[in-house]
């Protein structure tokens, strides 16, 4: 059951006097529930994206549930995924699903070499990208790559026709091993089944032109996994198909369709306090440096306070409109916010408070939040 505001407030009460708000609060029971729900739906076809979690404590929950494959975007996430897998004795298979420039690839290869029990796959953005990497990074063994297929999102990757034309040269290149296709259809809405089917057909047609041995097709986040999992071509080819939703582990307002579909629970709230009150408003200490800076302020929700609507935001302030005759929390009072976008919210924190049920059970570092300065140690 979703924790309500009174249960979370009771859990925080013994420590509230020393809690620095805004604070990231994670319910581990909900995390485990959500992981189990996604595993029941997708089984071995789930390769979760760790960009949502960014924390060894949360990645450990995936490993404990038997997840042995994942996707990452940054070198910090790669480092954390490999380090956590090594610590737990799991041979993790990681797809670095972000096109690397040559310096980034060198750094990723050197990090991967320190975790020989794990496997890392890299993304090729286009035939030009393949040529640049081959020229700039001398591979001492074939680089295991996924071809990034642009399915209409027009963000990264090359269209299937471009890859098809380049296949003879890529397949003949001794420096490359094509391990799979990556097609992220993040431009599609949950209900766009026709758009999803067309995108997935495109991937299957291209995959048929590749040697079948060990080929993997990776698609889909939280807004399209359901369509991908029932696509007959993806499920029935001489390849493995996997989906890569990450938000499903924590849930947010934007993932409502997946929450209903899988029976997910909201696992994250941002704890904040009322720092100012005025006519028709209260102001919370959770601005754009605390909560989903990529979404409009009005998209967050106050847990258990109907009639209160976030309206205006600055870096450290969230102004909440209070309708006439509506009860509102008073100065200093705790308010729990449900983020519209959990990934960009988690990324703002270095630590999270962990709950199980109505009890604080510890805290976790968000090791891969924010940005590193250097690709590698100075030599
Ligand atoms: C390449 C890629 N894969 C998978 C995902 C899935 O993430 P989510 O579960 O947050 O939709 C994303 C989200 O941005 C992505 O960019």
Short mmCIF file of C-alpha atoms and ligand atoms in Angstrom, two decimals:
data_model
loop_
_atom_site.label_atom_id
_atom_site.label_comp_id
_atom_site.label_asym_id
_atom_site.label_seq_id
_atom_site.Cartn_x
_atom_site.Cartn_y
_atom_site.Cartn_z
CA UNK A 1 0.00 0.00 0.00
CA UNK A 2 1.21 3.54 -0.79
CA UNK A 3 2.47 5.35 2.28
CA UNK A 4 0.22 8.30 3.13
CA UNK A 5 1.36 11.61 4.53
CA UNK A 6 0.47 10.70 8.13
CA UNK A 7 2.43 7.43 8.01
CA UNK A 8 5.51 9.08 6.53
CA UNK A 9 5.25 12.00 8.97
CA UNK A 10 5.07 9.50 11.86
CA UNK A 11 8.14 7.70 10.51
CA UNK A 12 10.11 10.94 10.22
CA UNK A 13 8.91 12.39 13.55
CA UNK A 14 11.74 11.05 15.78
CA UNK A 15 14.36 12.63 13.47
CA UNK A 16 12.44 15.60 12.13
CA UNK A 17 14.22 18.13 14.37
CA UNK A 18 17.51 17.27 12.66
CA UNK A 19 16.26 16.60 9.14
CA UNK A 20 17.58 19.16 6.64
CA UNK A 21 14.76 19.82 4.19
CA UNK A 22 14.36 19.53 1.28
CA UNK A 23 15.21 15.84 1.71
CA UNK A 24 14.92 12.82 -0.56
CA UNK A 25 12.92 10.06 1.15
CA UNK A 26 12.72 6.56 -0.33
CA UNK A 27 10.44 3.74 0.79
CA UNK A 28 12.39 0.50 0.24
CA UNK A 29 9.25 -1.63 0.60
CA UNK A 30 7.79 0.22 -2.38
CA UNK A 31 11.08 -0.16 -4.30
CA UNK A 32 11.06 -3.94 -3.75
CA UNK A 33 7.36 -4.11 -4.63
CA UNK A 34 7.93 -2.21 -7.90
CA UNK A 35 10.96 -4.32 -8.87
CA UNK A 36 8.96 -7.50 -8.25
CA UNK A 37 6.07 -6.14 -10.34
CA UNK A 38 8.31 -5.34 -13.31
CA UNK A 39 10.12 -8.68 -12.99
CA UNK A 40 6.77 -10.49 -13.00
CA UNK A 41 5.82 -8.66 -16.20
CA UNK A 42 9.09 -8.83 -18.13
CA UNK A 43 11.18 -11.52 -16.42
CA UNK A 44 14.59 -11.77 -18.09
CA UNK A 45 13.42 -9.24 -20.70
CA UNK A 46 14.06 -6.33 -18.31
CA UNK A 47 17.32 -4.38 -18.62
CA UNK A 48 16.56 -1.48 -16.22
CA UNK A 49 18.03 1.94 -16.87
CA UNK A 50 19.98 2.98 -13.75
CA UNK A 51 19.80 6.70 -14.51
CA UNK A 52 16.73 6.83 -12.25
CA UNK A 53 18.44 5.25 -9.23
CA UNK A 54 22.07 6.45 -9.16
CA UNK A 55 22.59 4.77 -5.79
CA UNK A 56 24.38 1.55 -4.80
CA UNK A 57 21.72 0.88 -2.16
CA UNK A 58 19.00 0.87 -4.84
CA UNK A 59 21.02 -1.01 -7.44
CA UNK A 60 21.57 -3.65 -4.73
CA UNK A 61 17.78 -4.14 -4.56
CA UNK A 62 17.77 -4.95 -8.30
CA UNK A 63 20.65 -7.40 -7.89
CA UNK A 64 18.90 -9.02 -4.92
CA UNK A 65 15.86 -9.56 -7.16
CA UNK A 66 18.01 -11.40 -9.70
CA UNK A 67 18.50 -8.61 -12.26
CA UNK A 68 21.79 -9.21 -14.09
CA UNK A 69 21.53 -6.69 -16.96
CA UNK A 70 21.17 -2.94 -16.95
CA UNK A 71 21.58 0.19 -18.96
CA UNK A 72 23.46 3.36 -17.94
CA UNK A 73 24.00 6.79 -19.48
CA UNK A 74 26.95 8.37 -17.63
CA UNK A 75 30.43 7.23 -16.62
CA UNK A 76 29.47 7.76 -12.98
CA UNK A 77 26.55 5.35 -13.44
CA UNK A 78 28.84 2.88 -15.21
CA UNK A 79 31.38 3.08 -12.39
CA UNK A 80 28.65 2.64 -9.77
CA UNK A 81 26.96 -0.26 -11.58
CA UNK A 82 30.24 -2.16 -11.98
CA UNK A 83 31.43 -1.39 -8.45
CA UNK A 84 28.13 -2.49 -6.91
CA UNK A 85 28.02 -5.67 -9.01
CA UNK A 86 31.60 -6.55 -8.02
CA UNK A 87 30.78 -5.90 -4.37
CA UNK A 88 27.81 -8.30 -4.54
CA UNK A 89 29.62 -10.90 -6.64
CA UNK A 90 27.29 -10.46 -9.65
CA UNK A 91 28.59 -10.64 -13.23
CA UNK A 92 26.56 -7.69 -14.48
CA UNK A 93 25.96 -7.03 -18.18
CA UNK A 94 25.91 -3.27 -18.74
CA UNK A 95 24.89 -1.35 -21.85
CA UNK A 96 26.45 2.13 -21.86
CA UNK A 97 23.54 3.55 -23.82
CA UNK A 98 25.06 6.91 -24.59
CA UNK A 99 27.33 7.67 -27.55
CA UNK A 100 30.87 8.19 -26.34
CA UNK A 101 33.40 10.59 -27.80
CA UNK A 102 36.86 8.99 -28.04
CA UNK A 103 38.04 10.33 -24.64
CA UNK A 104 34.87 9.02 -22.98
CA UNK A 105 35.25 5.62 -24.62
CA UNK A 106 38.86 5.34 -23.45
CA UNK A 107 37.76 6.12 -19.89
CA UNK A 108 34.87 3.64 -20.09
CA UNK A 109 37.12 0.88 -21.44
CA UNK A 110 39.65 1.43 -18.70
CA UNK A 111 36.89 1.32 -16.03
CA UNK A 112 35.38 -1.82 -17.57
CA UNK A 113 38.80 -3.52 -17.50
CA UNK A 114 38.79 -3.21 -13.69
CA UNK A 115 35.62 -5.35 -13.48
CA UNK A 116 36.48 -8.45 -15.52
CA UNK A 117 33.52 -10.41 -14.14
CA UNK A 118 31.14 -7.90 -15.78
CA UNK A 119 30.48 -7.18 -19.45
CA UNK A 120 30.08 -3.74 -20.97
CA UNK A 121 28.52 -2.93 -24.36
CA UNK A 122 28.91 0.41 -26.09
CA UNK A 123 26.65 2.41 -28.38
CA UNK A 124 27.46 3.28 -31.99
CA UNK A 125 25.64 6.45 -32.99
CA UNK A 126 26.21 6.27 -36.76
CA UNK A 127 28.69 4.86 -39.28
CA UNK A 128 30.67 8.14 -38.91
CA UNK A 129 30.85 7.55 -35.16
CA UNK A 130 32.17 4.03 -35.80
CA UNK A 131 34.87 5.45 -38.07
CA UNK A 132 35.87 8.11 -35.52
CA UNK A 133 36.18 5.61 -32.67
CA UNK A 134 38.15 3.13 -34.78
CA UNK A 135 40.55 5.89 -35.75
CA UNK A 136 40.97 7.45 -32.31
CA UNK A 137 40.78 4.45 -29.96
CA UNK A 138 42.91 1.46 -30.91
CA UNK A 139 40.93 -1.60 -29.75
CA UNK A 140 43.03 -4.56 -28.69
CA UNK A 141 39.93 -6.78 -29.01
CA UNK A 142 36.64 -6.31 -30.87
CA UNK A 143 34.47 -3.66 -29.27
CA UNK A 144 31.01 -5.07 -28.41
CA UNK A 145 28.56 -2.52 -29.77
CA UNK A 146 24.85 -1.88 -30.14
CA UNK A 147 23.79 0.10 -33.21
CA UNK A 148 21.63 3.01 -32.06
CA UNK A 149 18.64 3.13 -34.42
CA UNK A 150 16.77 6.43 -34.62
CA UNK A 151 13.10 5.39 -34.57
CA UNK A 152 11.78 8.93 -35.05
CA UNK A 153 12.87 10.60 -31.82
CA UNK A 154 15.64 12.42 -33.71
CA UNK A 155 17.90 12.62 -30.64
CA UNK A 156 20.68 10.08 -31.21
CA UNK A 157 21.33 7.22 -33.57
CA UNK A 158 20.96 6.79 -37.31
CA UNK A 159 17.90 5.68 -39.27
CA UNK A 160 17.64 1.98 -40.09
CA UNK A 161 18.32 2.67 -43.81
CA UNK A 162 21.66 4.31 -42.94
CA UNK A 163 22.69 1.32 -40.85
CA UNK A 164 21.53 -1.11 -43.54
CA UNK A 165 23.78 0.56 -46.11
CA UNK A 166 26.75 0.47 -43.73
CA UNK A 167 26.29 -3.14 -42.56
CA UNK A 168 28.65 -4.88 -45.00
CA UNK A 169 31.56 -2.66 -43.91
CA UNK A 170 30.68 -2.82 -40.21
CA UNK A 171 30.32 -6.60 -40.25
CA UNK A 172 33.68 -6.95 -42.00
CA UNK A 173 35.42 -4.68 -39.47
CA UNK A 174 37.59 -6.88 -37.17
CA UNK A 175 37.54 -4.13 -34.53
CA UNK A 176 33.79 -4.40 -33.98
CA UNK A 177 31.36 -7.05 -32.76
CA UNK A 178 27.74 -6.08 -33.32
CA UNK A 179 26.04 -7.37 -30.18
CA UNK A 180 22.67 -5.78 -30.78
CA UNK A 181 20.36 -2.98 -31.79
CA UNK A 182 19.27 -0.17 -29.50
CA UNK A 183 16.04 1.63 -30.38
CA UNK A 184 14.65 4.08 -27.85
CA UNK A 185 11.18 5.23 -28.85
CA UNK A 186 10.91 7.89 -26.12
CA UNK A 187 8.91 10.22 -28.39
CA UNK A 188 5.90 7.87 -28.29
CA UNK A 189 3.06 8.21 -25.79
CA UNK A 190 1.79 5.20 -23.85
CA UNK A 191 -1.33 4.84 -26.07
CA UNK A 192 0.43 5.17 -29.42
CA UNK A 193 0.33 1.44 -30.17
CA UNK A 194 0.44 1.95 -33.96
CA UNK A 195 3.55 4.16 -33.70
CA UNK A 196 5.20 1.62 -31.41
CA UNK A 197 4.38 -1.29 -33.72
CA UNK A 198 5.89 0.54 -36.70
CA UNK A 199 9.06 1.37 -34.73
CA UNK A 200 9.42 -2.20 -33.52
CA UNK A 201 8.82 -3.61 -37.02
CA UNK A 202 11.69 -1.40 -38.23
CA UNK A 203 14.02 -2.91 -35.64
CA UNK A 204 13.02 -6.49 -36.46
CA UNK A 205 13.55 -5.93 -40.19
CA UNK A 206 17.05 -4.57 -39.58
CA UNK A 207 17.87 -7.31 -37.07
CA UNK A 208 17.11 -9.98 -39.70
CA UNK A 209 20.09 -8.68 -41.67
CA UNK A 210 22.49 -9.38 -38.82
CA UNK A 211 24.04 -12.69 -37.80
CA UNK A 212 21.62 -14.20 -35.29
CA UNK A 213 24.20 -15.41 -32.76
CA UNK A 214 23.60 -13.74 -29.40
CA UNK A 215 21.89 -10.72 -30.93
CA UNK A 216 19.93 -8.51 -28.53
CA UNK A 217 17.38 -5.80 -29.30
CA UNK A 218 16.92 -3.20 -26.54
CA UNK A 219 13.95 -0.85 -26.63
CA UNK A 220 11.56 1.13 -24.47
CA UNK A 221 11.29 3.06 -21.27
CA UNK A 222 8.45 3.42 -18.82
CA UNK A 223 6.13 4.87 -21.47
CA UNK A 224 6.45 2.14 -24.10
CA UNK A 225 7.55 -1.15 -22.49
CA UNK A 226 3.96 -2.49 -22.53
CA UNK A 227 3.67 -2.15 -26.31
CA UNK A 228 7.15 -3.61 -26.87
CA UNK A 229 6.59 -6.68 -24.70
CA UNK A 230 3.56 -7.76 -26.75
CA UNK A 231 5.10 -7.07 -30.17
CA UNK A 232 5.19 -10.51 -31.84
CA UNK A 233 8.30 -9.78 -33.93
CA UNK A 234 10.39 -8.61 -30.97
CA UNK A 235 9.30 -11.60 -28.90
CA UNK A 236 9.63 -14.20 -31.64
CA UNK A 237 12.88 -13.59 -33.49
CA UNK A 238 16.21 -15.41 -33.31
CA UNK A 239 17.33 -12.71 -30.86
CA UNK A 240 16.75 -11.65 -27.28
CA UNK A 241 14.54 -8.63 -26.84
CA UNK A 242 14.72 -6.49 -23.69
CA UNK A 243 13.00 -3.34 -22.46
CA UNK A 244 14.74 -0.74 -20.32
CA UNK A 245 12.36 1.24 -18.12
CA UNK A 246 14.01 2.70 -15.01
CA UNK A 247 11.38 5.05 -13.63
CA UNK A 248 9.15 2.05 -12.79
CA UNK A 249 11.42 1.32 -9.80
CA UNK A 250 10.62 4.60 -8.04
CA UNK A 251 7.50 5.89 -9.88
CA UNK A 252 6.40 9.50 -10.31
CA UNK A 253 3.38 11.48 -11.45
CA UNK A 254 4.41 11.25 -15.09
CA UNK A 255 4.47 7.44 -15.01
CA UNK A 256 0.83 7.07 -13.97
CA UNK A 257 -0.05 4.74 -16.87
CA UNK A 258 2.74 2.32 -15.91
CA UNK A 259 1.78 2.59 -12.24
CA UNK A 260 -1.76 1.49 -13.06
CA UNK A 261 -0.57 -1.17 -15.50
CA UNK A 262 1.85 -2.76 -13.02
CA UNK A 263 0.24 -1.78 -9.72
CA UNK A 264 3.32 0.26 -8.77
CA UNK A 265 3.70 2.20 -5.54
CA UNK A 266 5.11 5.70 -5.17
CA UNK A 267 8.55 5.03 -3.66
CA UNK A 268 9.95 8.59 -3.48
CA UNK A 269 8.79 11.78 -1.84
CA UNK A 270 10.61 15.05 -1.24
CA UNK A 271 10.23 16.17 2.37
CA UNK A 272 9.94 19.95 2.65
CA UNK A 273 8.82 22.53 5.20
CA UNK A 274 6.60 25.58 5.08
CA UNK A 275 8.93 28.60 5.35
CA UNK A 276 6.49 31.43 4.66
CA UNK A 277 2.75 32.00 4.64
CA UNK A 278 0.68 34.81 3.13
CA UNK A 279 -2.77 35.57 1.78
CA UNK A 280 -3.83 32.70 -0.48
CA UNK A 281 -0.43 31.00 -0.39
CA UNK A 282 2.17 29.06 1.51
CA UNK A 283 5.81 28.79 0.43
CA UNK A 284 7.87 25.60 0.74
CA UNK A 285 11.66 25.19 0.86
CA UNK A 286 11.73 23.01 -2.29
CA UNK A 287 12.38 24.98 -5.46
CA UNK A 288 14.00 24.05 -8.74
CA UNK A 289 17.16 22.91 -6.89
CA UNK A 290 15.10 20.33 -5.02
CA UNK A 291 12.42 19.00 -7.33
CA UNK A 292 12.19 18.13 -11.06
CA UNK A 293 13.78 21.25 -12.54
CA UNK A 294 12.81 20.07 -16.03
CA UNK A 295 9.07 20.18 -15.33
CA UNK A 296 6.72 23.09 -14.63
CA UNK A 297 6.31 23.75 -10.87
CA UNK A 298 2.58 23.10 -11.14
CA UNK A 299 3.23 19.47 -12.01
CA UNK A 300 4.37 18.44 -8.50
CA UNK A 301 1.74 17.28 -5.99
CA UNK A 302 1.49 17.76 -2.23
CA UNK A 303 0.83 14.36 -0.70
CA UNK A 304 -2.46 14.37 1.20
CA UNK A 305 -3.26 18.07 0.79
CA UNK A 306 -6.07 18.38 -1.78
CA UNK A 307 -6.84 21.96 -2.78
CA UNK A 308 -3.20 23.11 -2.56
CA UNK A 309 -1.59 23.74 -5.96
CA UNK A 310 2.09 24.46 -6.59
CA UNK A 311 2.21 27.57 -8.77
CA UNK A 312 5.45 29.55 -8.92
CA UNK A 313 8.99 28.36 -8.22
CA UNK A 314 12.43 29.82 -7.80
CA UNK A 315 15.66 28.06 -6.90
CA UNK A 316 14.87 27.46 -3.22
CA UNK A 317 11.16 28.35 -3.03
CA UNK A 318 7.95 26.70 -4.15
CA UNK A 319 4.89 28.91 -3.85
CA UNK A 320 1.70 26.91 -3.34
CA UNK A 321 -1.70 28.48 -3.99
CA UNK A 322 -4.23 27.83 -1.23
CA UNK A 323 -7.86 28.01 -2.31
CA UNK A 324 -10.37 29.79 -0.04
CA UNK A 325 -11.66 27.67 2.85
CA UNK A 326 -8.98 25.03 2.33
CA UNK A 327 -6.93 23.91 5.30
CA UNK A 328 -3.20 24.41 4.75
CA UNK A 329 -0.10 23.39 6.71
CA UNK A 330 1.29 26.09 8.99
CA UNK A 331 4.73 27.66 9.30
CA UNK A 332 7.45 25.09 9.93
CA UNK A 333 5.16 22.15 9.16
CA UNK A 334 6.36 19.14 7.15
CA UNK A 335 4.98 18.80 3.60
CA UNK A 336 5.67 15.81 1.33
CA UNK A 337 5.94 16.37 -2.41
CA UNK A 338 5.46 13.75 -5.10
CA UNK A 339 7.68 14.62 -8.07
CA UNK A 340 6.42 14.73 -11.62
CA UNK A 341 9.82 13.49 -12.79
CA UNK A 342 11.70 11.36 -10.31
CA UNK A 343 14.94 10.94 -12.34
CA UNK A 344 15.81 14.63 -12.39
CA UNK A 345 14.75 14.94 -8.74
CA UNK A 346 16.98 12.11 -7.43
CA UNK A 347 19.89 13.60 -9.37
CA UNK A 348 19.74 16.73 -7.15
CA UNK A 349 20.57 14.87 -3.93
CA UNK A 350 23.70 13.38 -2.41
CA UNK A 351 21.84 11.37 0.24
CA UNK A 352 18.44 9.76 0.72
CA UNK A 353 16.62 8.78 3.89
CA UNK A 354 15.40 5.19 3.68
CA UNK A 355 12.10 3.95 5.11
CA UNK A 356 10.54 0.54 5.35
CA UNK A 357 6.90 0.76 6.19
CA UNK A 358 6.61 3.45 8.80
CA UNK A 359 10.17 3.21 10.12
CA UNK A 360 13.46 4.89 9.20
CA UNK A 361 15.89 2.08 8.38
CA UNK A 362 18.94 4.08 7.33
CA UNK A 363 20.27 6.38 4.69
CA UNK A 364 21.86 5.91 1.29
CA UNK A 365 24.37 7.82 -0.76
CA UNK A 366 23.27 8.87 -4.26
CA UNK A 367 26.79 8.27 -5.51
CA UNK A 368 26.19 8.93 -9.21
CA UNK A 369 24.23 12.16 -8.84
CA UNK A 370 25.52 15.41 -10.33
CA UNK A 371 28.68 15.49 -12.51
CA UNK A 372 32.30 14.38 -12.30
CA UNK A 373 35.05 16.77 -13.36
CA UNK A 374 37.59 14.33 -14.82
CA UNK A 375 37.17 11.35 -17.08
CA UNK A 376 40.16 9.60 -15.48
CA UNK A 377 42.65 10.09 -12.65
CA UNK A 378 45.63 12.33 -13.47
CA UNK A 379 48.64 10.34 -14.68
C1 LIG B 1 18.08 5.65 -23.82
C2 LIG B 1 17.00 5.50 -22.79
N1 LIG B 1 16.60 4.28 -22.44
C3 LIG B 1 15.63 4.08 -21.54
C4 LIG B 1 15.02 5.14 -20.92
C5 LIG B 1 13.92 4.79 -19.98
O1 LIG B 1 13.73 5.55 -18.91
P1 LIG B 1 12.34 5.73 -18.17
O2 LIG B 1 12.05 4.47 -17.50
O3 LIG B 1 12.67 6.84 -17.25
O4 LIG B 1 11.29 6.07 -19.17
C6 LIG B 1 15.41 6.45 -21.24
C7 LIG B 1 14.78 7.62 -20.63
O5 LIG B 1 15.10 8.76 -20.85
C8 LIG B 1 16.43 6.63 -22.20
O6 LIG B 1 16.85 7.86 -22.58
#
